[in-house]
PDB file of C-alpha atoms in Angstrom:
ATOM      1  CA  MET F 254      -5.422  31.395 -25.779  1.00 71.00           C
ATOM      2  CA  PRO F 255      -7.975  31.545 -22.986  1.00 81.00           C
ATOM      3  CA  LYS F 256      -7.355  30.239 -19.495  1.00 85.00           C
ATOM      4  CA  ASP F 257      -9.002  27.045 -18.297  1.00 87.00           C
ATOM      5  CA  ASN F 258     -12.047  28.257 -16.352  1.00 89.00           C
ATOM      6  CA  SER F 259     -12.585  24.898 -14.666  1.00 91.00           C
ATOM      7  CA  ILE F 260      -9.596  25.689 -12.404  1.00 94.00           C
ATOM      8  CA  LYS F 261     -10.943  27.758  -9.512  1.00 95.00           C
ATOM      9  CA  SER F 262      -8.455  26.789  -6.801  1.00 96.00           C
ATOM     10  CA  VAL F 263      -4.849  25.629  -6.946  1.00 97.00           C
ATOM     11  CA  LEU F 264      -2.537  24.028  -4.385  1.00 97.00           C
ATOM     12  CA  ILE F 265       1.109  25.135  -4.669  1.00 96.00           C
ATOM     13  CA  ILE F 266       3.694  22.832  -3.074  1.00 95.00           C
ATOM     14  CA  GLY F 267       6.780  24.569  -1.650  1.00 91.00           C
ATOM     15  CA  SER F 268      10.271  23.098  -1.269  1.00 87.00           C
ATOM     16  CA  GLY F 269      10.435  22.806   2.508  1.00 86.00           C
ATOM     17  CA  PRO F 270      13.494  23.413   4.698  1.00 79.00           C
ATOM     18  CA  ILE F 271      16.571  25.053   3.238  1.00 66.00           C
ATOM     19  CA  ILE F 272      19.095  22.312   2.511  1.00 64.00           C
ATOM     20  CA  ILE F 273      22.103  22.112   0.221  1.00 57.00           C
ATOM     21  CA  GLY F 274      20.770  21.748  -3.305  1.00 54.00           C
ATOM     22  CA  GLN F 275      17.571  23.721  -2.966  1.00 56.00           C
ATOM     23  CA  ALA F 276      16.726  26.794  -1.005  1.00 60.00           C
ATOM     24  CA  CYS F 277      15.512  30.345  -1.449  1.00 70.00           C
ATOM     25  CA  GLU F 278      15.291  30.164  -5.258  1.00 75.00           C
ATOM     26  CA  PHE F 279      12.086  28.150  -4.938  1.00 85.00           C
ATOM     27  CA  ASP F 280      10.650  30.722  -2.562  1.00 87.00           C
ATOM     28  CA  TYR F 281      11.167  33.253  -5.351  1.00 87.00           C
ATOM     29  CA  SER F 282       9.287  31.131  -7.902  1.00 90.00           C
ATOM     30  CA  GLY F 283       6.568  30.075  -5.442  1.00 91.00           C
ATOM     31  CA  THR F 284       5.889  33.696  -4.519  1.00 93.00           C
ATOM     32  CA  GLN F 285       5.678  34.722  -8.193  1.00 93.00           C
ATOM     33  CA  ALA F 286       3.350  31.820  -8.983  1.00 94.00           C
ATOM     34  CA  ALA F 287       1.005  32.575  -6.073  1.00 95.00           C
ATOM     35  CA  ARG F 288       0.686  36.218  -7.140  1.00 95.00           C
ATOM     36  CA  SER F 289       0.293  35.236 -10.785  1.00 95.00           C
ATOM     37  CA  LEU F 290      -2.597  32.835 -10.048  1.00 95.00           C
ATOM     38  CA  ARG F 291      -4.366  35.213  -7.677  1.00 96.00           C
ATOM     39  CA  GLU F 292      -4.289  37.903 -10.382  1.00 95.00           C
ATOM     40  CA  GLU F 293      -6.484  35.514 -12.367  1.00 95.00           C
ATOM     41  CA  GLY F 294      -9.013  35.246  -9.537  1.00 95.00           C
ATOM     42  CA  ILE F 295      -7.876  31.737  -8.603  1.00 96.00           C
ATOM     43  CA  LYS F 296      -7.894  30.733  -4.925  1.00 97.00           C
ATOM     44  CA  VAL F 297      -4.370  29.738  -3.898  1.00 97.00           C
ATOM     45  CA  THR F 298      -3.607  27.273  -1.103  1.00 97.00           C
ATOM     46  CA  LEU F 299       0.035  26.791  -0.231  1.00 96.00           C
ATOM     47  CA  ILE F 300       1.964  24.146   1.708  1.00 95.00           C
ATOM     48  CA  ASN F 301       5.548  24.664   2.859  1.00 93.00           C
ATOM     49  CA  SER F 302       7.185  23.471   6.061  1.00 91.00           C
ATOM     50  CA  ASN F 303       9.606  26.421   6.101  1.00 88.00           C
ATOM     51  CA  PRO F 304       8.226  29.491   7.924  1.00 87.00           C
ATOM     52  CA  ALA F 305      11.258  31.611   6.945  1.00 85.00           C
ATOM     53  CA  THR F 306       9.973  32.129   3.402  1.00 87.00           C
ATOM     54  CA  ILE F 307       8.125  35.011   1.769  1.00 89.00           C
ATOM     55  CA  MET F 308       5.692  32.607   0.088  1.00 89.00           C
ATOM     56  CA  THR F 309       4.311  31.596   3.509  1.00 90.00           C
ATOM     57  CA  ASP F 310       3.357  35.210   4.378  1.00 90.00           C
ATOM     58  CA  PRO F 311      -0.405  35.249   5.031  1.00 90.00           C
ATOM     59  CA  MET F 312      -0.822  37.898   2.297  1.00 92.00           C
ATOM     60  CA  MET F 313       0.715  35.680  -0.403  1.00 93.00           C
ATOM     61  CA  ALA F 314      -1.933  32.958  -0.560  1.00 95.00           C
ATOM     62  CA  ASP F 315      -5.556  32.535   0.483  1.00 96.00           C
ATOM     63  CA  ARG F 316      -4.583  29.720   2.853  1.00 96.00           C
ATOM     64  CA  VAL F 317      -1.090  28.833   4.055  1.00 95.00           C
ATOM     65  CA  TYR F 318      -0.268  25.478   5.638  1.00 96.00           C
ATOM     66  CA  LEU F 319       2.990  25.257   7.599  1.00 95.00           C
ATOM     67  CA  LEU F 320       2.995  21.472   7.588  1.00 95.00           C
ATOM     68  CA  PRO F 321       5.573  18.763   6.835  1.00 94.00           C
ATOM     69  CA  LEU F 322       5.773  17.980   3.127  1.00 94.00           C
ATOM     70  CA  THR F 323       4.183  14.536   3.319  1.00 95.00           C
ATOM     71  CA  VAL F 324       1.288  12.739   1.656  1.00 96.00           C
ATOM     72  CA  GLU F 325      -0.624  12.910   4.980  1.00 97.00           C
ATOM     73  CA  SER F 326      -0.420  16.724   4.955  1.00 97.00           C
ATOM     74  CA  ILE F 327      -1.564  16.824   1.325  1.00 97.00           C
ATOM     75  CA  GLU F 328      -4.544  14.637   2.163  1.00 96.00           C
ATOM     76  CA  GLN F 329      -5.484  16.876   5.092  1.00 97.00           C
ATOM     77  CA  ILE F 330      -5.458  19.942   2.807  1.00 97.00           C
ATOM     78  CA  LEU F 331      -7.566  18.172   0.161  1.00 96.00           C
ATOM     79  CA  GLN F 332     -10.117  17.211   2.836  1.00 97.00           C
ATOM     80  CA  GLU F 333     -10.337  20.757   4.208  1.00 96.00           C
ATOM     81  CA  ASN F 334     -10.434  22.621   0.858  1.00 96.00           C
ATOM     82  CA  GLU F 335     -12.001  22.305  -2.568  1.00 96.00           C
ATOM     83  CA  ILE F 336      -8.843  21.961  -4.692  1.00 96.00           C
ATOM     84  CA  ASP F 337      -9.117  21.656  -8.503  1.00 96.00           C
ATOM     85  CA  ALA F 338      -5.432  21.450  -9.435  1.00 96.00           C
ATOM     86  CA  VAL F 339      -1.976  21.119  -7.906  1.00 97.00           C
ATOM     87  CA  LEU F 340       1.126  22.971  -9.147  1.00 96.00           C
ATOM     88  CA  PRO F 341       4.276  21.099  -7.980  1.00 94.00           C
ATOM     89  CA  THR F 342       6.848  22.712 -10.294  1.00 92.00           C
ATOM     90  CA  MET F 343       7.602  25.657  -7.983  1.00 91.00           C
ATOM     91  CA  GLY F 344       8.950  23.534  -5.115  1.00 88.00           C
ATOM     92  CA  GLY F 345      12.007  21.905  -6.621  1.00 84.00           C
ATOM     93  CA  GLN F 346      12.707  18.192  -6.440  1.00 83.00           C
ATOM     94  CA  THR F 347      10.909  17.828  -3.083  1.00 87.00           C
ATOM     95  CA  ALA F 348       7.586  18.927  -4.579  1.00 91.00           C
ATOM     96  CA  LEU F 349       7.985  16.740  -7.685  1.00 90.00           C
ATOM     97  CA  ASN F 350       8.777  13.674  -5.559  1.00 89.00           C
ATOM     98  CA  LEU F 351       5.759  14.392  -3.359  1.00 94.00           C
ATOM     99  CA  ALA F 352       3.455  14.780  -6.375  1.00 94.00           C
ATOM    100  CA  LYS F 353       4.719  11.464  -7.724  1.00 93.00           C
ATOM    101  CA  GLU F 354       4.193   9.713  -4.377  1.00 94.00           C
ATOM    102  CA  ALA F 355       0.639  11.083  -4.081  1.00 96.00           C
ATOM    103  CA  GLU F 356      -0.083   9.930  -7.637  1.00 95.00           C
ATOM    104  CA  GLU F 357       1.153   6.402  -6.890  1.00 94.00           C
ATOM    105  CA  LEU F 358      -1.117   6.234  -3.830  1.00 96.00           C
ATOM    106  CA  GLY F 359      -4.091   7.379  -5.958  1.00 96.00           C
ATOM    107  CA  ILE F 360      -4.638  10.544  -3.912  1.00 96.00           C
ATOM    108  CA  TRP F 361      -5.034  12.988  -6.809  1.00 96.00           C
ATOM    109  CA  GLU F 362      -7.573  10.666  -8.424  1.00 95.00           C
ATOM    110  CA  GLN F 363      -9.447  10.087  -5.147  1.00 96.00           C
ATOM    111  CA  TYR F 364      -9.960  13.837  -4.582  1.00 96.00           C
ATOM    112  CA  ASN F 365     -10.420  14.617  -8.290  1.00 96.00           C
ATOM    113  CA  VAL F 366      -7.365  16.886  -8.477  1.00 96.00           C
ATOM    114  CA  ARG F 367      -5.424  17.574 -11.685  1.00 95.00           C
ATOM    115  CA  LEU F 368      -1.676  17.986 -11.919  1.00 94.00           C
ATOM    116  CA  ILE F 369      -0.727  21.172 -13.819  1.00 95.00           C
ATOM    117  CA  GLY F 370       2.646  22.499 -15.015  1.00 93.00           C
ATOM    118  CA  VAL F 371       4.091  18.988 -15.420  1.00 92.00           C
ATOM    119  CA  ASP F 372       2.896  15.400 -15.774  1.00 89.00           C
ATOM    120  CA  ILE F 373       3.933  12.298 -13.840  1.00 89.00           C
ATOM    121  CA  LYS F 374       5.474  10.598 -16.896  1.00 88.00           C
ATOM    122  CA  ALA F 375       7.682  13.661 -17.403  1.00 89.00           C
ATOM    123  CA  ILE F 376       8.940  13.505 -13.789  1.00 87.00           C
ATOM    124  CA  GLU F 377       9.755   9.799 -14.250  1.00 86.00           C
ATOM    125  CA  LYS F 378      11.526  10.295 -17.567  1.00 87.00           C
ATOM    126  CA  ALA F 379      13.567  13.254 -16.376  1.00 87.00           C
ATOM    127  CA  GLU F 380      14.515  11.998 -12.914  1.00 78.00           C
ATOM    128  CA  ALA F 381      15.061   8.235 -13.310  1.00 78.00           C
ATOM    129  CA  ARG F 382      18.567   8.186 -14.755  1.00 76.00           C
ATOM    130  CA  GLU F 383      18.217   5.004 -16.798  1.00 80.00           C
ATOM    131  CA  LYS F 384      14.894   6.102 -18.337  1.00 88.00           C
ATOM    132  CA  PHE F 385      16.518   9.415 -19.234  1.00 90.00           C
ATOM    133  CA  ARG F 386      19.493   7.673 -20.890  1.00 88.00           C
ATOM    134  CA  LYS F 387      17.300   5.316 -22.922  1.00 91.00           C
ATOM    135  CA  TRP F 388      15.020   8.170 -23.914  1.00 94.00           C
ATOM    136  CA  MET F 389      17.961  10.302 -25.105  1.00 94.00           C
ATOM    137  CA  ILE F 390      19.360   7.410 -27.161  1.00 94.00           C
ATOM    138  CA  GLU F 391      15.898   6.903 -28.747  1.00 95.00           C
ATOM    139  CA  LEU F 392      15.784  10.610 -29.644  1.00 94.00           C
ATOM    140  CA  GLY F 393      19.280  10.390 -31.156  1.00 95.00           C
ATOM    141  CA  VAL F 394      20.753  12.777 -28.560  1.00 95.00           C
ATOM    142  CA  THR F 395      24.319  12.051 -27.419  1.00 93.00           C
ATOM    143  CA  VAL F 396      24.878  11.321 -23.711  1.00 92.00           C
ATOM    144  CA  ALA F 397      28.027  10.421 -21.780  1.00 89.00           C
ATOM    145  CA  GLN F 398      28.986   6.730 -21.711  1.00 87.00           C
ATOM    146  CA  GLY F 399      27.465   5.134 -18.619  1.00 86.00           C
ATOM    147  CA  LYS F 400      25.501   2.280 -17.064  1.00 86.00           C
ATOM    148  CA  ILE F 401      22.915   1.898 -14.326  1.00 86.00           C
ATOM    149  CA  ALA F 402      23.867  -0.037 -11.199  1.00 89.00           C
ATOM    150  CA  ASN F 403      21.405  -1.286  -8.590  1.00 88.00           C
ATOM    151  CA  SER F 404      24.019  -3.034  -6.483  1.00 88.00           C
ATOM    152  CA  TYR F 405      27.545  -2.499  -5.253  1.00 88.00           C
ATOM    153  CA  LEU F 406      28.962  -5.319  -7.397  1.00 87.00           C
ATOM    154  CA  GLU F 407      27.293  -4.048 -10.572  1.00 89.00           C
ATOM    155  CA  GLY F 408      28.671  -0.561  -9.942  1.00 89.00           C
ATOM    156  CA  LYS F 409      32.165  -1.900  -9.415  1.00 89.00           C
ATOM    157  CA  GLU F 410      32.047  -3.945 -12.593  1.00 90.00           C
ATOM    158  CA  PHE F 411      30.816  -0.982 -14.698  1.00 89.00           C
ATOM    159  CA  ALA F 412      33.464   1.301 -13.198  1.00 89.00           C
ATOM    160  CA  GLN F 413      36.209  -1.019 -14.421  1.00 88.00           C
ATOM    161  CA  GLU F 414      34.574  -1.194 -17.855  1.00 89.00           C
ATOM    162  CA  ILE F 415      34.174   2.578 -18.288  1.00 87.00           C
ATOM    163  CA  GLY F 416      37.425   3.683 -16.614  1.00 87.00           C
ATOM    164  CA  PHE F 417      38.253   6.669 -14.391  1.00 88.00           C
ATOM    165  CA  PRO F 418      37.466   9.525 -13.724  1.00 90.00           C
ATOM    166  CA  LEU F 419      33.820   8.672 -13.092  1.00 90.00           C
ATOM    167  CA  VAL F 420      30.678  10.499 -12.046  1.00 88.00           C
ATOM    168  CA  LEU F 421      28.169   8.769  -9.774  1.00 90.00           C
ATOM    169  CA  ARG F 422      24.615  10.074 -10.155  1.00 86.00           C
ATOM    170  CA  PRO F 423      21.999   8.586  -7.794  1.00 88.00           C
ATOM    171  CA  SER F 424      18.365   8.607  -9.044  1.00 83.00           C
ATOM    172  CA  PHE F 425      15.710  10.828  -7.432  1.00 76.00           C
ATOM    173  CA  THR F 426      18.017  12.836  -5.152  1.00 76.00           C
ATOM    174  CA  LEU F 427      18.272  16.572  -4.514  1.00 66.00           C
ATOM    175  CA  GLY F 428      20.991  18.807  -5.877  1.00 64.00           C
ATOM    176  CA  GLY F 429      23.469  16.013  -6.486  1.00 68.00           C
ATOM    177  CA  THR F 430      23.172  14.542  -2.954  1.00 80.00           C
ATOM    178  CA  GLY F 431      25.121  11.294  -2.628  1.00 83.00           C
ATOM    179  CA  GLY F 432      26.712  11.693  -6.042  1.00 84.00           C
ATOM    180  CA  GLY F 433      30.144  12.923  -6.966  1.00 84.00           C
ATOM    181  CA  LEU F 434      33.372  12.397  -8.826  1.00 87.00           C
ATOM    182  CA  VAL F 435      35.656   9.399  -8.369  1.00 90.00           C
ATOM    183  CA  PHE F 436      39.194   9.897  -9.640  1.00 89.00           C
ATOM    184  CA  LYS F 437      40.871   6.660  -8.584  1.00 87.00           C
ATOM    185  CA  LYS F 438      40.065   3.038  -7.825  1.00 88.00           C
ATOM    186  CA  GLU F 439      40.788   3.368  -4.082  1.00 89.00           C
ATOM    187  CA  ASP F 440      37.941   5.864  -3.584  1.00 88.00           C
ATOM    188  CA  LEU F 441      35.310   3.870  -5.460  1.00 89.00           C
ATOM    189  CA  ASP F 442      34.004   1.587  -2.694  1.00 89.00           C
ATOM    190  CA  GLU F 443      33.042   4.334  -0.274  1.00 89.00           C
ATOM    191  CA  ALA F 444      31.604   6.625  -2.969  1.00 89.00           C
ATOM    192  CA  LEU F 445      29.531   3.830  -4.515  1.00 90.00           C
ATOM    193  CA  ASN F 446      28.032   2.775  -1.175  1.00 89.00           C
ATOM    194  CA  ARG F 447      27.201   6.399  -0.367  1.00 90.00           C
ATOM    195  CA  ALA F 448      25.509   6.936  -3.742  1.00 91.00           C
ATOM    196  CA  LEU F 449      23.416   3.750  -3.515  1.00 89.00           C
ATOM    197  CA  THR F 450      22.283   4.642   0.008  1.00 89.00           C
ATOM    198  CA  ALA F 451      21.337   8.205  -1.027  1.00 88.00           C
ATOM    199  CA  SER F 452      18.990   7.032  -3.807  1.00 87.00           C
ATOM    200  CA  PRO F 453      15.495   6.160  -2.521  1.00 85.00           C
ATOM    201  CA  ILE F 454      15.281   3.424  -5.175  1.00 85.00           C
ATOM    202  CA  HIS F 455      18.887   2.238  -4.653  1.00 88.00           C
ATOM    203  CA  GLU F 456      19.903   3.135  -8.204  1.00 88.00           C
ATOM    204  CA  VAL F 457      23.042   4.892  -9.426  1.00 89.00           C
ATOM    205  CA  LEU F 458      24.216   5.922 -12.870  1.00 87.00           C
ATOM    206  CA  VAL F 459      27.944   5.203 -13.233  1.00 90.00           C
ATOM    207  CA  GLU F 460      29.096   7.589 -15.947  1.00 88.00           C
ATOM    208  CA  LYS F 461      32.308   8.611 -17.692  1.00 87.00           C
ATOM    209  CA  ALA F 462      33.266  12.057 -16.372  1.00 88.00           C
ATOM    210  CA  VAL F 463      33.583  14.756 -19.033  1.00 88.00           C
ATOM    211  CA  LEU F 464      35.835  16.868 -16.829  1.00 87.00           C
ATOM    212  CA  GLY F 465      36.891  20.217 -18.212  1.00 89.00           C
ATOM    213  CA  TRP F 466      34.062  20.436 -20.745  1.00 93.00           C
ATOM    214  CA  LYS F 467      31.998  23.606 -20.723  1.00 95.00           C
ATOM    215  CA  GLU F 468      28.545  23.520 -19.142  1.00 95.00           C
ATOM    216  CA  PHE F 469      25.550  25.383 -20.531  1.00 96.00           C
ATOM    217  CA  GLU F 470      21.894  25.572 -19.562  1.00 94.00           C
ATOM    218  CA  LEU F 471      18.810  26.682 -21.449  1.00 95.00           C
ATOM    219  CA  GLU F 472      15.601  27.944 -19.862  1.00 95.00           C
ATOM    220  CA  LEU F 473      12.501  26.987 -21.838  1.00 94.00           C
ATOM    221  CA  LEU F 474       8.782  27.724 -21.612  1.00 95.00           C
ATOM    222  CA  ARG F 475       6.055  25.807 -23.414  1.00 95.00           C
ATOM    223  CA  ASP F 476       2.314  26.380 -23.737  1.00 94.00           C
ATOM    224  CA  SER F 477      -0.520  23.889 -24.150  1.00 91.00           C
ATOM    225  CA  VAL F 478      -0.516  24.102 -27.967  1.00 92.00           C
ATOM    226  CA  ASP F 479       3.187  23.219 -28.100  1.00 93.00           C
ATOM    227  CA  ASN F 480       4.768  26.623 -28.711  1.00 95.00           C
ATOM    228  CA  VAL F 481       8.231  26.567 -27.131  1.00 96.00           C
ATOM    229  CA  ALA F 482      10.337  29.638 -26.374  1.00 95.00           C
ATOM    230  CA  ILE F 483      13.927  29.777 -25.155  1.00 95.00           C
ATOM    231  CA  ILE F 484      14.003  32.536 -22.558  1.00 94.00           C
ATOM    232  CA  CYS F 485      17.693  32.537 -21.774  1.00 93.00           C
ATOM    233  CA  THR F 486      21.005  30.743 -22.158  1.00 94.00           C
ATOM    234  CA  VAL F 487      23.190  30.354 -19.080  1.00 93.00           C
ATOM    235  CA  GLU F 488      26.913  29.572 -19.109  1.00 95.00           C
ATOM    236  CA  ASN F 489      28.666  28.052 -16.114  1.00 94.00           C
ATOM    237  CA  PHE F 490      31.902  29.843 -15.307  1.00 93.00           C
ATOM    238  CA  ASP F 491      33.350  26.593 -13.940  1.00 92.00           C
ATOM    239  CA  PRO F 492      33.748  23.560 -16.203  1.00 91.00           C
ATOM    240  CA  MET F 493      32.017  20.180 -15.821  1.00 88.00           C
ATOM    241  CA  GLY F 494      33.058  18.611 -12.537  1.00 79.00           C
ATOM    242  CA  VAL F 495      31.927  21.570 -10.414  1.00 81.00           C
ATOM    243  CA  HIS F 496      28.238  21.259  -9.466  1.00 77.00           C
ATOM    244  CA  THR F 497      26.047  23.942 -11.082  1.00 75.00           C
ATOM    245  CA  GLY F 498      24.823  24.967  -7.644  1.00 73.00           C
ATOM    246  CA  ASP F 499      28.382  25.781  -6.558  1.00 79.00           C
ATOM    247  CA  SER F 500      29.355  27.511  -9.779  1.00 83.00           C
ATOM    248  CA  ILE F 501      29.291  31.139 -10.853  1.00 88.00           C
ATOM    249  CA  THR F 502      26.955  31.373 -13.827  1.00 89.00           C
ATOM    250  CA  VAL F 503      26.711  33.997 -16.546  1.00 90.00           C
ATOM    251  CA  ALA F 504      23.555  34.889 -18.450  1.00 89.00           C
ATOM    252  CA  PRO F 505      23.383  35.092 -21.407  1.00 90.00           C
ATOM    253  CA  ALA F 506      26.107  32.604 -22.469  1.00 93.00           C
ATOM    254  CA  MET F 507      29.278  34.366 -23.615  1.00 93.00           C
ATOM    255  CA  THR F 508      31.407  31.799 -25.448  1.00 94.00           C
ATOM    256  CA  LEU F 509      28.883  29.833 -27.509  1.00 93.00           C
ATOM    257  CA  SER F 510      29.351  29.667 -31.254  1.00 94.00           C
ATOM    258  CA  ASP F 511      26.199  30.106 -33.318  1.00 94.00           C
ATOM    259  CA  THR F 512      26.302  26.506 -34.587  1.00 95.00           C
ATOM    260  CA  ALA F 513      26.589  25.075 -31.053  1.00 95.00           C
ATOM    261  CA  MET F 514      23.826  27.434 -29.873  1.00 95.00           C
ATOM    262  CA  GLN F 515      21.439  26.308 -32.647  1.00 96.00           C
ATOM    263  CA  LEU F 516      22.220  22.648 -31.931  1.00 96.00           C
ATOM    264  CA  MET F 517      21.490  23.108 -28.216  1.00 97.00           C
ATOM    265  CA  ARG F 518      18.353  25.097 -28.997  1.00 97.00           C
ATOM    266  CA  ASN F 519      16.932  22.489 -31.396  1.00 97.00           C
ATOM    267  CA  THR F 520      17.872  19.614 -29.085  1.00 97.00           C
ATOM    268  CA  ALA F 521      16.340  21.289 -26.021  1.00 97.00           C
ATOM    269  CA  ILE F 522      13.079  22.045 -27.853  1.00 96.00           C
ATOM    270  CA  MET F 523      12.879  18.465 -29.139  1.00 96.00           C
ATOM    271  CA  MET F 524      13.520  17.149 -25.601  1.00 95.00           C
ATOM    272  CA  MET F 525      10.858  19.352 -24.039  1.00 94.00           C
ATOM    273  CA  ARG F 526       8.247  18.498 -26.684  1.00 94.00           C
ATOM    274  CA  ASP F 527       8.903  14.794 -26.274  1.00 93.00           C
ATOM    275  CA  LEU F 528       8.987  14.900 -22.480  1.00 90.00           C
ATOM    276  CA  GLY F 529       5.248  14.847 -21.900  1.00 87.00           C
ATOM    277  CA  ASN F 530       2.009  16.664 -22.490  1.00 87.00           C
ATOM    278  CA  PHE F 531       2.194  19.681 -20.190  1.00 89.00           C
ATOM    279  CA  ALA F 532       2.560  23.466 -20.251  1.00 92.00           C
ATOM    280  CA  GLY F 533       5.169  25.162 -18.070  1.00 92.00           C
ATOM    281  CA  GLY F 534       8.883  25.705 -17.625  1.00 91.00           C
ATOM    282  CA  CYS F 535      11.891  23.480 -18.205  1.00 92.00           C
ATOM    283  CA  ASN F 536      15.637  23.656 -17.676  1.00 92.00           C
ATOM    284  CA  VAL F 537      17.992  21.670 -19.941  1.00 95.00           C
ATOM    285  CA  GLN F 538      21.722  21.234 -19.242  1.00 94.00           C
ATOM    286  CA  PHE F 539      24.397  20.468 -21.823  1.00 96.00           C
ATOM    287  CA  ALA F 540      28.135  19.760 -21.805  1.00 95.00           C
ATOM    288  CA  LEU F 541      30.235  21.017 -24.704  1.00 96.00           C
ATOM    289  CA  ASN F 542      33.696  19.805 -25.656  1.00 94.00           C
ATOM    290  CA  PRO F 543      35.720  23.046 -26.050  1.00 92.00           C
ATOM    291  CA  ASP F 544      37.972  21.501 -28.710  1.00 92.00           C
ATOM    292  CA  THR F 545      35.501  19.692 -30.962  1.00 93.00           C
ATOM    293  CA  GLU F 546      32.178  21.379 -30.035  1.00 93.00           C
ATOM    294  CA  GLU F 547      30.650  17.958 -29.437  1.00 93.00           C
ATOM    295  CA  VAL F 548      27.488  18.440 -27.333  1.00 95.00           C
ATOM    296  CA  LEU F 549      26.137  16.012 -24.707  1.00 94.00           C
ATOM    297  CA  ALA F 550      22.807  16.237 -22.920  1.00 95.00           C
ATOM    298  CA  ILE F 551      23.314  16.091 -19.140  1.00 91.00           C
ATOM    299  CA  GLU F 552      19.768  16.422 -17.835  1.00 90.00           C
ATOM    300  CA  ILE F 553      16.362  18.047 -18.132  1.00 91.00           C
ATOM    301  CA  ASN F 554      14.374  19.406 -15.180  1.00 89.00           C
ATOM    302  CA  PRO F 555      10.614  19.766 -15.778  1.00 89.00           C
ATOM    303  CA  ARG F 556      10.318  22.606 -13.254  1.00 87.00           C
ATOM    304  CA  VAL F 557      11.704  26.014 -12.398  1.00 83.00           C
ATOM    305  CA  SER F 558      15.194  25.878 -10.923  1.00 79.00           C
ATOM    306  CA  ARG F 559      18.035  27.961  -9.507  1.00 78.00           C
ATOM    307  CA  SER F 560      18.905  28.853 -13.071  1.00 82.00           C
ATOM    308  CA  SER F 561      15.435  30.159 -13.866  1.00 84.00           C
ATOM    309  CA  ALA F 562      15.632  32.501 -10.859  1.00 85.00           C
ATOM    310  CA  LEU F 563      18.982  33.745 -12.185  1.00 85.00           C
ATOM    311  CA  ALA F 564      17.646  34.009 -15.743  1.00 89.00           C
ATOM    312  CA  SER F 565      14.584  35.951 -14.534  1.00 90.00           C
ATOM    313  CA  LYS F 566      16.764  38.501 -12.746  1.00 89.00           C
ATOM    314  CA  ALA F 567      19.299  38.704 -15.579  1.00 89.00           C
ATOM    315  CA  THR F 568      16.743  39.167 -18.374  1.00 91.00           C
ATOM    316  CA  GLY F 569      13.878  40.865 -16.542  1.00 93.00           C
ATOM    317  CA  TYR F 570      11.566  38.106 -17.819  1.00 94.00           C
ATOM    318  CA  PRO F 571       9.458  36.649 -14.948  1.00 93.00           C
ATOM    319  CA  ILE F 572       9.769  32.931 -15.789  1.00 93.00           C
ATOM    320  CA  ALA F 573       7.841  31.523 -12.797  1.00 92.00           C
ATOM    321  CA  LYS F 574       5.025  34.053 -13.210  1.00 94.00           C
ATOM    322  CA  VAL F 575       4.572  33.153 -16.870  1.00 95.00           C
ATOM    323  CA  ALA F 576       4.986  29.402 -16.202  1.00 94.00           C
ATOM    324  CA  ALA F 577       2.060  29.620 -13.749  1.00 94.00           C
ATOM    325  CA  LYS F 578      -0.091  31.386 -16.372  1.00 95.00           C
ATOM    326  CA  LEU F 579       0.798  28.733 -18.979  1.00 95.00           C
ATOM    327  CA  ALA F 580      -0.103  25.969 -16.512  1.00 94.00           C
ATOM    328  CA  ILE F 581      -3.684  27.288 -16.308  1.00 94.00           C
ATOM    329  CA  GLY F 582      -4.099  27.343 -20.076  1.00 93.00           C
ATOM    330  CA  TYR F 583      -2.822  30.680 -21.415  1.00 94.00           C
TER     331      TYR F 583
END
């Protein structure tokens, strides 16, 4: 499949300062993507507010902007350069949120810039917890019992309905910020307030905790004619209840039965195909009941992640490099 020759220059959005939940792994993918696009003769402009990254080396991109990751900075870059497309999937949640904000303000349209590697609907579906739940139920994929709360009272009511232990998952936050486990009634008030405050849209998913279940991840790539490949399976050493970012992970997965593997594979491919019309990388997380092999979908990330950096190193397959090539049409 040929590349899209209408794309002559691309803006890559980095992930900004190193904070808990996202850090150097996005520097790894951003660096790979910049090199991958320049190999194709495409002019690469890069924005990242963190000077301590390799991707912001002057040799990595044609132009590097060490600016805050805001819509104002994006607009400045679009005014100063001829940009055909923007690739936000290499900068973690920060870059996706920024791409979404710029879309809502009509900036991409105003400067005639295309989004590649992901589409806005996919970001919405994957990141807004309630949309994700409804979408999974429509697809016939099992998810943990839970309800969306937009206020403290709603959250409290749902918590009593569902029972403890609970997981609180705020919408549109980074690396589990503001979320967490609640084991007993006495801790609920504080945790609920914290979660609601952390979410920019004041929305929290109150969910039954599947503590002790195994956690698996799949790394997927998809091209523009809908071929999907599973690059790697990843098994979390720690069970559900320990955040993936804090857990030792093993690639490839070691304790998956073939039937559970095929179920996860088919489910992940179906999820990625139904997510939106884009070519690039995806990460899907599942929980598996060790006794019954029941599988639940936890989430899907339409971008490269910590796990894809791990999977790239473990398998020798350069996920971010290939994702960038797929985004321009290969």
